[in-house]
JSON list of C-alpha atoms in Angstrom, two decimals:
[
{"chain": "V", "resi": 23, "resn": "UNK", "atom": "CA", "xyz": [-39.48, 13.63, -2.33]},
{"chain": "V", "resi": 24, "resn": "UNK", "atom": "CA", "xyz": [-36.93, 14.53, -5.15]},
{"chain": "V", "resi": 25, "resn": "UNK", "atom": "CA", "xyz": [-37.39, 14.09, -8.28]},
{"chain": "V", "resi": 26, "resn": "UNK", "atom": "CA", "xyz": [-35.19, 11.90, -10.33]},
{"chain": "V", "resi": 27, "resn": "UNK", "atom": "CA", "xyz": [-33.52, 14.92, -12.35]},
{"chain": "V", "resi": 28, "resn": "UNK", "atom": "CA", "xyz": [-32.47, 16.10, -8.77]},
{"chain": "V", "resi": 29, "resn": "UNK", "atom": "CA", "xyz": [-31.40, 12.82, -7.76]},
{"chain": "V", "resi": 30, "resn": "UNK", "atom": "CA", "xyz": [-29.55, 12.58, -10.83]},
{"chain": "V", "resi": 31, "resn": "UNK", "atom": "CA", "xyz": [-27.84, 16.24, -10.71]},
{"chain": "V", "resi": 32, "resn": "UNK", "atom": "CA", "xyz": [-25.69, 14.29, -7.32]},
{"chain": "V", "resi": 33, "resn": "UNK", "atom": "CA", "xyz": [-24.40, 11.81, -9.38]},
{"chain": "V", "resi": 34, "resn": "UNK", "atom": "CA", "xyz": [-20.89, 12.96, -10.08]},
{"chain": "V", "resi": 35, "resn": "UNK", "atom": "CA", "xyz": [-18.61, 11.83, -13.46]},
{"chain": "V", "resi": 36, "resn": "UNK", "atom": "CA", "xyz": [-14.96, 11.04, -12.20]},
{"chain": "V", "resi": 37, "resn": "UNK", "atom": "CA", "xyz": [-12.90, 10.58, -15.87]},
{"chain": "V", "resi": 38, "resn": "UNK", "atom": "CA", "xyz": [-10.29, 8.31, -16.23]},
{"chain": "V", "resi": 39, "resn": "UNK", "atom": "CA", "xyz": [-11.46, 6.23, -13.02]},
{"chain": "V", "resi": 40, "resn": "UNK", "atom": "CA", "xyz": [-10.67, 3.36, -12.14]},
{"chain": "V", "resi": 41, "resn": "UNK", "atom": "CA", "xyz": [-8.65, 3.72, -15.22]},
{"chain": "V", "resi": 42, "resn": "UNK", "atom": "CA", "xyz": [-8.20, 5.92, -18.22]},
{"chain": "V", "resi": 43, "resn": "UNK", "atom": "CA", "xyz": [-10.86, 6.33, -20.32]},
{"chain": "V", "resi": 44, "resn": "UNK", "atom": "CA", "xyz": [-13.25, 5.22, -18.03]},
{"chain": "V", "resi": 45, "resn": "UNK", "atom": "CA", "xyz": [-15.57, 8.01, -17.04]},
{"chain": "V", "resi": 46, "resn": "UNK", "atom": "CA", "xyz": [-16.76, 6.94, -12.87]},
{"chain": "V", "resi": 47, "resn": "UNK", "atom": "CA", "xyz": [-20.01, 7.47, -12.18]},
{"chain": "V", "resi": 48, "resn": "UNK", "atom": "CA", "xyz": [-19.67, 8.61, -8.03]},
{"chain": "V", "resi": 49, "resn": "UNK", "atom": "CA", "xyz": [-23.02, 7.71, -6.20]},
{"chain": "V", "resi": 50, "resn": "UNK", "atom": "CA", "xyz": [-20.85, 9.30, -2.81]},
{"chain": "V", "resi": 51, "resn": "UNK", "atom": "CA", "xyz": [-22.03, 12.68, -3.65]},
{"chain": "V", "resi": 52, "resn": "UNK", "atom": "CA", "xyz": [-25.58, 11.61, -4.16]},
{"chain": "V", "resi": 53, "resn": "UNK", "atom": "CA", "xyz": [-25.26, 9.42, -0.65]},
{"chain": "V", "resi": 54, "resn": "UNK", "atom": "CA", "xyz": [-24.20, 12.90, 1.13]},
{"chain": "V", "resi": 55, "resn": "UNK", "atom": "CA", "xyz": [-27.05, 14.77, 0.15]},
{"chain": "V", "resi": 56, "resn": "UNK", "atom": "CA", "xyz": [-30.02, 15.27, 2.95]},
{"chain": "V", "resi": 57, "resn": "UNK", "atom": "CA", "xyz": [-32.83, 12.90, 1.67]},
{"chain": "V", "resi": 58, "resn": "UNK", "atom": "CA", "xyz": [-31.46, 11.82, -1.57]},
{"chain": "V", "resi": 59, "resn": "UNK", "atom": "CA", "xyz": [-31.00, 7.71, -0.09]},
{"chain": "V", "resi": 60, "resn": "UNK", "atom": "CA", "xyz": [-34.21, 7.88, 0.96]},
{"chain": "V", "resi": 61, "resn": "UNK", "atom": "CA", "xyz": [-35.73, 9.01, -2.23]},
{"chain": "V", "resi": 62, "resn": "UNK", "atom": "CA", "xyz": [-33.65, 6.70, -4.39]},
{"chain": "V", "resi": 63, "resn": "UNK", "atom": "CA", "xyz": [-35.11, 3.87, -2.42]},
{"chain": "V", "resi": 64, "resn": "UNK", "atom": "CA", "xyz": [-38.39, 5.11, -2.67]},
{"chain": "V", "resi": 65, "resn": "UNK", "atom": "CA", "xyz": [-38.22, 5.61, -6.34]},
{"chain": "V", "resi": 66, "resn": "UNK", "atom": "CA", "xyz": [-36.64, 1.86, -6.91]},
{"chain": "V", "resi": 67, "resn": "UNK", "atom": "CA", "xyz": [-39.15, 0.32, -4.51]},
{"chain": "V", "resi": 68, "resn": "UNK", "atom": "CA", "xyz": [-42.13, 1.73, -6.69]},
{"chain": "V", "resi": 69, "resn": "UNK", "atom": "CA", "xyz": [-40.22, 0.37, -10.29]},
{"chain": "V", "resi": 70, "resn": "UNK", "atom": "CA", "xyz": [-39.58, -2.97, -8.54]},
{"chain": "V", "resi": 71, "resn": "UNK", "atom": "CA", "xyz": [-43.67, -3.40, -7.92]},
{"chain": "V", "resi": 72, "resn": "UNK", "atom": "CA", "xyz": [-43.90, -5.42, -11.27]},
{"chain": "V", "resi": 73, "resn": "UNK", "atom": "CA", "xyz": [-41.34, -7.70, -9.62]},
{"chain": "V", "resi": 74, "resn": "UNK", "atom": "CA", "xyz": [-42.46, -10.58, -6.97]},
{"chain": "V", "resi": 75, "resn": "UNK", "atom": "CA", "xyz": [-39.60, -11.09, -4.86]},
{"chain": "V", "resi": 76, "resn": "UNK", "atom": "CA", "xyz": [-38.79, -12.69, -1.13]},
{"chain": "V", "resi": 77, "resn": "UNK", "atom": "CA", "xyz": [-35.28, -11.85, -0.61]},
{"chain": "V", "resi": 78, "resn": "UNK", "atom": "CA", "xyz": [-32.39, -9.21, -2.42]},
{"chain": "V", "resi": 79, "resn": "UNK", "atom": "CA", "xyz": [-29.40, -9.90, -3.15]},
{"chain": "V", "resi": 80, "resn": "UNK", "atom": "CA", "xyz": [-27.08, -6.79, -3.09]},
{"chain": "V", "resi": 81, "resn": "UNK", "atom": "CA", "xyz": [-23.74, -6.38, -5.20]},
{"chain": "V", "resi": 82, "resn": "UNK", "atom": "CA", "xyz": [-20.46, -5.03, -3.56]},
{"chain": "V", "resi": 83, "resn": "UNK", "atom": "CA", "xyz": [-19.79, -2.28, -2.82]},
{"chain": "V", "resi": 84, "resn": "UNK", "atom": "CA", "xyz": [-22.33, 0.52, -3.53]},
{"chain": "V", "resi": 85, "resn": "UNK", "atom": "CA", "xyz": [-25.15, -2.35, -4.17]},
{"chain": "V", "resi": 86, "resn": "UNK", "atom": "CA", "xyz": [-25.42, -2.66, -0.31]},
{"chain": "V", "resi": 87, "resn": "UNK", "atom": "CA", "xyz": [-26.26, 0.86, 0.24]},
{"chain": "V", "resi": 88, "resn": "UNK", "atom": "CA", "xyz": [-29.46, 0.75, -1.94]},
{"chain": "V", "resi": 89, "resn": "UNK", "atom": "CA", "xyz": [-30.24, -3.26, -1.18]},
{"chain": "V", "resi": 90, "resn": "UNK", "atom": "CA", "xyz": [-29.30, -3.50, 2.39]},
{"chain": "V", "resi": 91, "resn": "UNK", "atom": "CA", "xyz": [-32.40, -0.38, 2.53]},
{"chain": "V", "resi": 92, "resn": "UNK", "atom": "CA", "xyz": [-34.90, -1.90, 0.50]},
{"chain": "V", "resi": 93, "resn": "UNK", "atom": "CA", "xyz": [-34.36, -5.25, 1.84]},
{"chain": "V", "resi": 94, "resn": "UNK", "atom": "CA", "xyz": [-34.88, -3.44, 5.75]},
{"chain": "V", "resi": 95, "resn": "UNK", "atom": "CA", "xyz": [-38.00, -1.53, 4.82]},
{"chain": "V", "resi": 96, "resn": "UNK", "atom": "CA", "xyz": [-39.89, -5.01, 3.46]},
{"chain": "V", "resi": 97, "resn": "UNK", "atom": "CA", "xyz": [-38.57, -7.06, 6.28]},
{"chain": "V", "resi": 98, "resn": "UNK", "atom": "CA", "xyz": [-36.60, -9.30, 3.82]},
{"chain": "V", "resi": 99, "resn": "UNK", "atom": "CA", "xyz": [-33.60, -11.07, 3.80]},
{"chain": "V", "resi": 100, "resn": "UNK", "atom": "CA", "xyz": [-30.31, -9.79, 2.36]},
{"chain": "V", "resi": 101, "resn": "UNK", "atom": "CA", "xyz": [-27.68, -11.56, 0.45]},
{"chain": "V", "resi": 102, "resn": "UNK", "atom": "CA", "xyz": [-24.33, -9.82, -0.03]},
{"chain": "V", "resi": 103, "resn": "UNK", "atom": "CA", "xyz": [-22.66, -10.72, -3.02]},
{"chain": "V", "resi": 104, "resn": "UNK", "atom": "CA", "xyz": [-19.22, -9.86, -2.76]},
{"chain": "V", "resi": 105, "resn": "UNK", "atom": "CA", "xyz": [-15.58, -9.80, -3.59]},
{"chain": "V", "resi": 106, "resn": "UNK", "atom": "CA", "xyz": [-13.29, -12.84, -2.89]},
{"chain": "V", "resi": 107, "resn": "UNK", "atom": "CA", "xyz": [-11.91, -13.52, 0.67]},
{"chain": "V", "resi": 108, "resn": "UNK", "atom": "CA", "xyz": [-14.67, -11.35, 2.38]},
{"chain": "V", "resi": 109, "resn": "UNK", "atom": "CA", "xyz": [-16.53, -13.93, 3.97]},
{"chain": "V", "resi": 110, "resn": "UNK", "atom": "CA", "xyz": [-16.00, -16.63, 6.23]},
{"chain": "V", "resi": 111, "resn": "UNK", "atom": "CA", "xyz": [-18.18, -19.50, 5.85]},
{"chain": "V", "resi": 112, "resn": "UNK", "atom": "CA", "xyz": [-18.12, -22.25, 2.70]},
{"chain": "V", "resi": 113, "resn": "UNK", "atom": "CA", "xyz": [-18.67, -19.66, -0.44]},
{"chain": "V", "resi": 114, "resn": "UNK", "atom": "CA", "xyz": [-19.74, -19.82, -4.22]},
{"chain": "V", "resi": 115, "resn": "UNK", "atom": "CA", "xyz": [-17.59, -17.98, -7.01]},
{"chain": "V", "resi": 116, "resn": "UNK", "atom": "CA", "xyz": [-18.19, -16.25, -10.09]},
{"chain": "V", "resi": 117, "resn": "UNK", "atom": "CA", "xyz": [-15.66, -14.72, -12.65]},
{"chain": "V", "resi": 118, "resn": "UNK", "atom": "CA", "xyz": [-16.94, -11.88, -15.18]},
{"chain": "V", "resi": 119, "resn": "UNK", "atom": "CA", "xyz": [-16.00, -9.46, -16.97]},
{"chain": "V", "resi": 120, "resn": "UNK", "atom": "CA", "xyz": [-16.23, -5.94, -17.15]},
{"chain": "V", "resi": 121, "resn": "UNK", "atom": "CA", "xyz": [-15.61, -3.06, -19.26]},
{"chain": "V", "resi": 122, "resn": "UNK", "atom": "CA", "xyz": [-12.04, -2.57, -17.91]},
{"chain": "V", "resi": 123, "resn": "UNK", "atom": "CA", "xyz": [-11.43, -6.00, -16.75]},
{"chain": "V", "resi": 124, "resn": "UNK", "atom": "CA", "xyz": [-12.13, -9.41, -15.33]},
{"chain": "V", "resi": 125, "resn": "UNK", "atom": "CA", "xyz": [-13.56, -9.80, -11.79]},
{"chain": "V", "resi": 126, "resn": "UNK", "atom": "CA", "xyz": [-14.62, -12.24, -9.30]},
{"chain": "V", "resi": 127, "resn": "UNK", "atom": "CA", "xyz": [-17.80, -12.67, -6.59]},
{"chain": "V", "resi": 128, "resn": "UNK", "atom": "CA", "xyz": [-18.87, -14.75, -3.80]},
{"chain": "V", "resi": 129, "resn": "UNK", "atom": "CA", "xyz": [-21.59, -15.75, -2.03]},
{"chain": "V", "resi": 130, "resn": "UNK", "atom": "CA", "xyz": [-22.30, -17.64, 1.19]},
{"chain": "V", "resi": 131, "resn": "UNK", "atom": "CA", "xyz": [-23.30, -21.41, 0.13]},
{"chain": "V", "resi": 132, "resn": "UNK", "atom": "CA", "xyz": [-27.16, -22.10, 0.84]},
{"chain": "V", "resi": 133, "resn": "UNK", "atom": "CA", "xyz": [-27.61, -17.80, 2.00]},
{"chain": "V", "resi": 134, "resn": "UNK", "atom": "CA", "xyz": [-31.59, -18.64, 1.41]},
{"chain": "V", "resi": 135, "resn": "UNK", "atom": "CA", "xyz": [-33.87, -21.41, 1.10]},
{"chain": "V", "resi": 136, "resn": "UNK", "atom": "CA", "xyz": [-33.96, -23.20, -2.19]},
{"chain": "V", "resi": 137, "resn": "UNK", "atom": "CA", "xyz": [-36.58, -21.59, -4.39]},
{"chain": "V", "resi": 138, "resn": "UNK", "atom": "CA", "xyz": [-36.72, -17.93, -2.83]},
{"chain": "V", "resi": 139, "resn": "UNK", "atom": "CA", "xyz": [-37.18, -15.62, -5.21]},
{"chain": "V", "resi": 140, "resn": "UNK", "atom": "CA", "xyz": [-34.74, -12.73, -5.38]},
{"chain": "V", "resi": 141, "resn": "UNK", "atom": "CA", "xyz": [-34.05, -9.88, -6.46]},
{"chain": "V", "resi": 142, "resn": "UNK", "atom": "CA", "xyz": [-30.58, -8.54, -7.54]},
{"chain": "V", "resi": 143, "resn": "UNK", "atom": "CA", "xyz": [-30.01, -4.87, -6.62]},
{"chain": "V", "resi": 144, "resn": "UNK", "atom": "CA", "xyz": [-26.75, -2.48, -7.52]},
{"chain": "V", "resi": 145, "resn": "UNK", "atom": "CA", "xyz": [-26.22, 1.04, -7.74]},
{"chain": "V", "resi": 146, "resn": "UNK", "atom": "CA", "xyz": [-24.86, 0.88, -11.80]},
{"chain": "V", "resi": 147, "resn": "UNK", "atom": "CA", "xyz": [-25.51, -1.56, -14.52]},
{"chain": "V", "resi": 148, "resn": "UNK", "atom": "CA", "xyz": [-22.25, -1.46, -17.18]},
{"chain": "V", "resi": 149, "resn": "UNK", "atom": "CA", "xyz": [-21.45, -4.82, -18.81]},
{"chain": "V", "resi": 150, "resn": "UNK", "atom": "CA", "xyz": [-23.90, -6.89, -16.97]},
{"chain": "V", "resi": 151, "resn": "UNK", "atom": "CA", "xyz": [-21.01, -8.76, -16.05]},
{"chain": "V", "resi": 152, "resn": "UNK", "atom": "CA", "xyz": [-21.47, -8.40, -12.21]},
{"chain": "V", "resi": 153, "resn": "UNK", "atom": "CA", "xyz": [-25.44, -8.88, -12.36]},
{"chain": "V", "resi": 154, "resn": "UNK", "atom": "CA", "xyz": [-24.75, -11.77, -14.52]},
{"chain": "V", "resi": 155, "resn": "UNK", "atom": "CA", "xyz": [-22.19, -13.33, -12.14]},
{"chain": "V", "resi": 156, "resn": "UNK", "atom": "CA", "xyz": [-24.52, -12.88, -9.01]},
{"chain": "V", "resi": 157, "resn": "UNK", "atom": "CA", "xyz": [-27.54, -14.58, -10.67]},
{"chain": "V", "resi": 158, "resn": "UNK", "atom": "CA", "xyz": [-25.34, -17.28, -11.21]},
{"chain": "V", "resi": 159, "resn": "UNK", "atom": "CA", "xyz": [-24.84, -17.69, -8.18]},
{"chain": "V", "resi": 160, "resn": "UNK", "atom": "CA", "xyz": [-28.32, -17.52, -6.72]},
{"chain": "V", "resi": 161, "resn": "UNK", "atom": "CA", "xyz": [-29.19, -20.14, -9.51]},
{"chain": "V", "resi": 162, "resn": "UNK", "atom": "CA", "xyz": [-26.28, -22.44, -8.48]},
{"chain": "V", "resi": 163, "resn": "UNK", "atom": "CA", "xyz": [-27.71, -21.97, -4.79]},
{"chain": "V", "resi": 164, "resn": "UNK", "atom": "CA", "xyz": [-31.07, -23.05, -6.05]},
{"chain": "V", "resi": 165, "resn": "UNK", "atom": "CA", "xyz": [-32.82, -19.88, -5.58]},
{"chain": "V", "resi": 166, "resn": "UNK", "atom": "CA", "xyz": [-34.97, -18.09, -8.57]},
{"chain": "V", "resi": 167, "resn": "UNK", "atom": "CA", "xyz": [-33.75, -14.41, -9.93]},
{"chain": "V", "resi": 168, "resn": "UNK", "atom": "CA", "xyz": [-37.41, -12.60, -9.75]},
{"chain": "V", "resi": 169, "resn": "UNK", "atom": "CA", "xyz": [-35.49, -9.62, -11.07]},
{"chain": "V", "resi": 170, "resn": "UNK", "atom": "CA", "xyz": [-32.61, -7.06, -10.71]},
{"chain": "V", "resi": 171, "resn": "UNK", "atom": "CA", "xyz": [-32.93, -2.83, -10.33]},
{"chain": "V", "resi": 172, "resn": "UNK", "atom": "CA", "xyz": [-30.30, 0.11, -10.78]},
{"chain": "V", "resi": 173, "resn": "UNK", "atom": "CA", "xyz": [-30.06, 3.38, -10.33]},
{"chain": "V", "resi": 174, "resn": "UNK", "atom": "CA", "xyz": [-27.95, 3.51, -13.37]},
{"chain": "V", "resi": 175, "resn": "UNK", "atom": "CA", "xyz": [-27.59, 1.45, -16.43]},
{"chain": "V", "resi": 176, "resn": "UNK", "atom": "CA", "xyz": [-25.03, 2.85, -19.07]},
{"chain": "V", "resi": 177, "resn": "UNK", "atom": "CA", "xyz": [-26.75, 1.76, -21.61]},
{"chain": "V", "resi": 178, "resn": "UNK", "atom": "CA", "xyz": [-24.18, 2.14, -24.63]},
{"chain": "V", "resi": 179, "resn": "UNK", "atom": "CA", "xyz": [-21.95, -0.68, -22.67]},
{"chain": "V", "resi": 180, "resn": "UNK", "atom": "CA", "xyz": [-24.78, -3.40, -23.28]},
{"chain": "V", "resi": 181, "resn": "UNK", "atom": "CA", "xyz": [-25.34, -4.58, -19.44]},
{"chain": "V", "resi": 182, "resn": "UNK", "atom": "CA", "xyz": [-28.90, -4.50, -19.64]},
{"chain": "V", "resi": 183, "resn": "UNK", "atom": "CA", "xyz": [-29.47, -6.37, -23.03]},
{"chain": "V", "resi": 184, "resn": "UNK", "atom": "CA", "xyz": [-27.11, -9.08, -21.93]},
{"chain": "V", "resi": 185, "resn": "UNK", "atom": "CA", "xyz": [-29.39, -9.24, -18.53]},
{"chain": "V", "resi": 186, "resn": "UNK", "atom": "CA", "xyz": [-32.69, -9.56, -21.17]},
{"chain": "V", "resi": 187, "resn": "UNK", "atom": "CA", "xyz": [-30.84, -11.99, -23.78]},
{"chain": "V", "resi": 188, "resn": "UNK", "atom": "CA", "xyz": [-30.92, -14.21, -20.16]},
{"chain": "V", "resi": 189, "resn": "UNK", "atom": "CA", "xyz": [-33.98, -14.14, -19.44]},
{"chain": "V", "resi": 190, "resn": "UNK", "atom": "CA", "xyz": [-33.71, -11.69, -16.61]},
{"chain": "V", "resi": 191, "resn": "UNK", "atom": "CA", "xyz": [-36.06, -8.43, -16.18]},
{"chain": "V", "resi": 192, "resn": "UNK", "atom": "CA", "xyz": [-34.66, -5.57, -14.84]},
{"chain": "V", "resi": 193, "resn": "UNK", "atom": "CA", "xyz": [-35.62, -1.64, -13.95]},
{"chain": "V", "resi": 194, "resn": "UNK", "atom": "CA", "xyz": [-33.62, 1.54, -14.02]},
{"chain": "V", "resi": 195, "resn": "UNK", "atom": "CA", "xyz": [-34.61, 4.98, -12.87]},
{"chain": "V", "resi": 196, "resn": "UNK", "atom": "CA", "xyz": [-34.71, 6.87, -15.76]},
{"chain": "V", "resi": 197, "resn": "UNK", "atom": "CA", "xyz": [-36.11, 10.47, -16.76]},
{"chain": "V", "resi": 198, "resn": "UNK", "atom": "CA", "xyz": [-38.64, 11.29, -19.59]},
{"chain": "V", "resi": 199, "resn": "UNK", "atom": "CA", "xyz": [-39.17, 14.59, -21.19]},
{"chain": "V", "resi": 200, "resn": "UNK", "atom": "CA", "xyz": [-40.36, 17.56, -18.81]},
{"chain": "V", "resi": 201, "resn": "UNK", "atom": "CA", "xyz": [-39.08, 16.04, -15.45]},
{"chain": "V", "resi": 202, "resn": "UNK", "atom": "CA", "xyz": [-41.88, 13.35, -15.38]},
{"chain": "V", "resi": 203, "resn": "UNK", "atom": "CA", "xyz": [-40.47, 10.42, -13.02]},
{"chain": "V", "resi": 204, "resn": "UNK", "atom": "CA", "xyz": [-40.58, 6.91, -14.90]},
{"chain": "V", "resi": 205, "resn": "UNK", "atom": "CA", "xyz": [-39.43, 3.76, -14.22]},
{"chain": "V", "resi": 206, "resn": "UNK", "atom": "CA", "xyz": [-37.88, 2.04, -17.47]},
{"chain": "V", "resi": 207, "resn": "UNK", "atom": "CA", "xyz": [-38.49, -1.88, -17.16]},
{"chain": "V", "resi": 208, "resn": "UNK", "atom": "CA", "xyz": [-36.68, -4.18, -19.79]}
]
């Protein structure tokens, strides 16, 4: 399995993406390397232990690649939590913002039974604003948020303390000194 300094060598900064200033953190390149989806899964399936969960609930875009897995290999539902206009039953909206931005997401109305316990996956945590505007969602559908996991979490944008200041527990792959694989839970 790799490690999660080689995982993290495929993660490619894009500057001034989407817009400028913004430096884009490009998951494609880790995606194209033999193995590396595989071990990314394996690595957040092994931080998300502390979590009890039933169903995940994966953000547009890149938080499909990573949920849609996880959810497959436990034999669990999947919600997608996406943009406006992309689905085409009776929906539930959320506007956030984000570091460059305001944004919108939807979800089917009544995607799981009330009370499931779910778990909120994406590839990057920024703002929070996204992960904050799904478990919104889930709430307003009566379900429970058991957690939420990244790969990423730029920390200096404050996603991840706005997730905790909500009551919602979430883990990161992160690196400690000498290559040792963690998993950071907040």
């Amino acid at each position: 399995m790799l490690s999660l300094a080689e995982l993290e060598s495929h993660i490619r900064n894009i500057p001034d993406f989407p817009i400028e200033g913004v430096i884009f953190k490009d998951i494609t390149t880790l995606l194209t390397h033999p193995g590396a989806l595989s071990d990314t899964v394996e690595h957040l399936e092994e931080a998300c232990k502390r979590f009890e969960y039933d169903a995940v609930a994966a953000i547009e875009s890149r938080g499909f690649v990573f949920g849609s897995v996880m959810a497959a290999k436990q034999h669990l539902p999947l919600v997608l939590i996406r943009k406006p206009g992309k689905l085409p039953g009776d929906t539930v909206s959320e506007e956030y913002s984000l570091e460059y931005g305001t944004n919108t997401v939807e979800m089917h109305k009544n995607s799981l039974p009330a009370g499931s316990r779910v778990l909120i996956v994406d590839d990057l945590i920024a703002t929070g604003g996204s992960a904050m505007a799904a478990a919104s969602l889930l709430r307003r559908d009566g379900c429970a948020v058991a957690g939420a996991a990244f790969v990423v979490d730029l920390s200096f944008l404050g996603g991840g303390n706005k997730l905790k200041k909500n009551g919602i527990s979430y883990v990161k792959l992160r690196l400690r000194l000498r290559n040792e694989v963690t998993y950071e839970a907040r």
